[in-house]
Amino acid sequence: MNRRTFCAILPAAGILRSANAATDPQPPRERILFDHDWKFLLSDPRGAGDPSFDASTWRPVDLPHDWSIEGKIDPNSPMRGSGGFFPAGVGWYRRTFSVPDAWTGQRVSVEFEGVYMNATVYINGHELGTHPYGYTTFFHDLAPHLKPGASNVLAVRVDQSQQPNSRWYAGSGIYRHVWLHVTGPVHVAPWGVFIVTPEVSAARAKASIKTRIANDSSASSKFILRTTIYSGSGAAVGQANAVVDLGAGDSIEASQEIAIEKPALWSPESPNLHRAVTRVIQDGKAVDEVATAFGIRSVEWSVERGFVLNGTPVKLAGGCIHHDNGPLGAAAFDRAEERRVQLLKDAGFNAIRAAHNPPSPAFLDACDRLGMLVMDEALDCWSRGKNKFDYSVVFKDWWQRDIEAMILRDRNHPSVVMWNIGNEIGERGEPLGAQEAKMIADYLRGLDRTRPVTSALNFVPKWTDTDGYYSALDIGGYNYNLSNHVEDHKRAPSRIMVCTESFPRATFDDWAMVNDFPYIAGSFVWTAIDYLGESGLGRSTLRDAKDTSREGFGAPYPWHGAVCGDIDICGTRKAIGHYRNILWGRGEKLYMAVRQPVPEGKAMSVTMWGVWPAYPSWTWPGMEGKPLEVEIYSRGESVRLYLDGKLIGEKPTTRAEQFKASFNVPYAPGVLKAVAVRDGKSIAESVLPTVGEPAQLRLTADRRALRADGQDLSFVTVDAIDATGQPHPNADHQISFTLKGPATIAAVGNGDMTSEEPYQGNQRRLFHGRALAVVRTSRTAGAITLTASAPGLKAATVTLNAST
């Protein structure tokens, strides 16, 4: 049997701020969020890293911060269409802080979760180093240069000026969290806890825990390493103790095993998490403590069964995403990352490909909590670049450090089920590509053998030339070339395959291949969510019917984003997403939409990653008496379509029809109803009424109870509705937002990737009747009131509450 088995119990990464041991007067470890009270300047003044530099006129900002999204799109932007025509440049950040005397003799370091890009860090004027890659986490030791009892200045220069350096919108600045770590000389190393299990069942699991401990003092140290595992309810379910003798300046990796009886297993359907607390105990006191959330699950991959989770084969119904949060840009707010995972899970996805870089820790934490499988990805290029200033410039010197940063940080997340070392690498199909793939994959396996290694390959002149590259991998990744699978399986029968990218228009064909062949473990559509950059990808446009020219990959200004997603950048699902859900059997039974009609003399141009636009609307003024094409997606045996109660027709919706039916219906205002039928009985209904004129606005907040921590967000959708409360799909009113209370409007947006309106401000035009405002709390508690108004419409108000 061709089978690859990978270890089974995997913890969620990250060091949580520890609770005080009962006997400790001070916390054994401090992890301090360092996001507030920074100052920022979009310029490059000489000497800005010196503590005496006058930054009094700089703008105050709180992190996460993306300065590109704050600017206006410009056709002359050096980012070009690939970066969405947003501004770039060089920016400086400074933060002044006090160091208590108690930190004397402690190990003090700063952690940057992500800075895009070329981040040079200074503490009190001392340059600590430059980190080129914008997507990996890095640390700097501050202790040698701190001044206890005095003012200290941390400064960061971010250089995004060398363009182009990315094929998509990357954002600019310190766009993820910053943390300050304070530990004693004897401590658990960063990302030092790693948990796997050789045995997992519903009856019992055996956890194998490796903990790296460092002794930065000048004397040897003897201590007890104690690891306690707690269930989701907080009950202790296992403990191990080890006596460790560690020399001065040394580090050691200690191994422990803990048996867990009747563990609650982790899966997308039941994302049960446990918690391991690691304590370093000297003279009866905890001198360090680290808590790690983890999930117990078994994973197996084979050509006979594909991907098997906890003993059950699971097909990966996946989607690719970039890292931006739409109107918020690249800023990785915890709530924004969590919301993305919620949107994807609600849409029916069970897997996400983090293209083409490691995601934020908050994103993976959300995947762990909510139950989402992840393909964690490292790089978009290796030694051969795709842009003049991309990662290829630093690949030789940095690839090992960046691979290590991704693996050590993320190897403990139960959601992460495979590593992707590269996307559409330029060297693929050549001996150099095979050599580099083996080099990187071998190095990665030295850090983690619990997950398979993949890479996404696409078009080469001779497809069999990819065999050398594929031989370095555990899983063969296919971008748009899955149709080669039959011949590849004959030639390489032990190869497990995953469709790492697929065209939205090929949704049925890719599903059929994954469904029918066990050695194809799943498919990831490009993309699950619209994104900034790669401007115009997936567009469908009306043009002169006589124009037979072929549209290119991208689109000119003012296009500034890609619209190939199942979900738009504000969170609204599209018809193609509902079809995918029904096709994969992810919960929905019926969906009805109307394809956009084409005026006489015009033609619809649908680009490679696009699909014909279709909307859940039966409101088409000016089309009276003209035929409209109604699409119905269903897993029923057939669907019936009615207009004002009169049966128009019934058509089959079996696999032979790709689970969809189409009806040409002359438009007349009324109520359109579709009924899914199985065994002669209705199993689901969908209704589209013709709506009246827009009369008022409606605000819908995804959350009203917020945290007054300066980080929490509420995503508020504004819809134009008629007098009966029905959303109007054609409204395009200009909306003005007014906010009262301890909060700010962090972003505004709509689904129109050609709009030149800024994403920062208090106005936004409706697009297909909808827009979005994102409210950010401050660190002050209180009631927050958001009002939306528009000429000729009744205003709407929503009240939020922020509490400590």
PDB file of C-alpha atoms in Angstrom, residues 191-194 209-214 225 244 246 251-256 408 411:
ATOM      1  CA  TRP A 191       8.751  28.672  19.417  1.00  0.00           C
ATOM      2  CA  GLY A 192      10.538  26.180  21.652  1.00  0.00           C
ATOM      3  CA  VAL A 193       7.589  23.852  22.354  1.00  0.00           C
ATOM      4  CA  PHE A 194       6.708  21.219  19.750  1.00  0.00           C
ATOM      5  CA  ILE A 209       6.629  16.940  23.654  1.00  0.00           C
ATOM      6  CA  LYS A 210       9.958  18.541  22.814  1.00  0.00           C
ATOM      7  CA  THR A 211      10.889  21.722  24.645  1.00  0.00           C
ATOM      8  CA  ARG A 212      13.978  23.797  23.933  1.00  0.00           C
ATOM      9  CA  ILE A 213      15.275  25.660  26.974  1.00  0.00           C
ATOM     10  CA  ALA A 214      18.063  28.236  26.994  1.00  0.00           C
ATOM     11  CA  LEU A 225      10.690  21.001  33.457  1.00  0.00           C
ATOM     12  CA  VAL A 244      17.343  19.211  33.619  1.00  0.00           C
ATOM     13  CA  LEU A 246      21.902  23.056  31.886  1.00  0.00           C
ATOM     14  CA  SER A 251      20.502  25.276  25.390  1.00  0.00           C
ATOM     15  CA  ILE A 252      18.911  21.853  25.366  1.00  0.00           C
ATOM     16  CA  GLU A 253      15.903  20.146  23.845  1.00  0.00           C
ATOM     17  CA  ALA A 254      14.153  18.016  26.453  1.00  0.00           C
ATOM     18  CA  SER A 255      11.703  15.254  25.503  1.00  0.00           C
ATOM     19  CA  GLN A 256       8.615  14.198  27.466  1.00  0.00           C
ATOM     20  CA  LEU A 408       8.949  26.748  13.869  1.00  0.00           C
ATOM     21  CA  ARG A 411       4.336  23.641  13.012  1.00  0.00           C
TER      22      ARG A 411
END
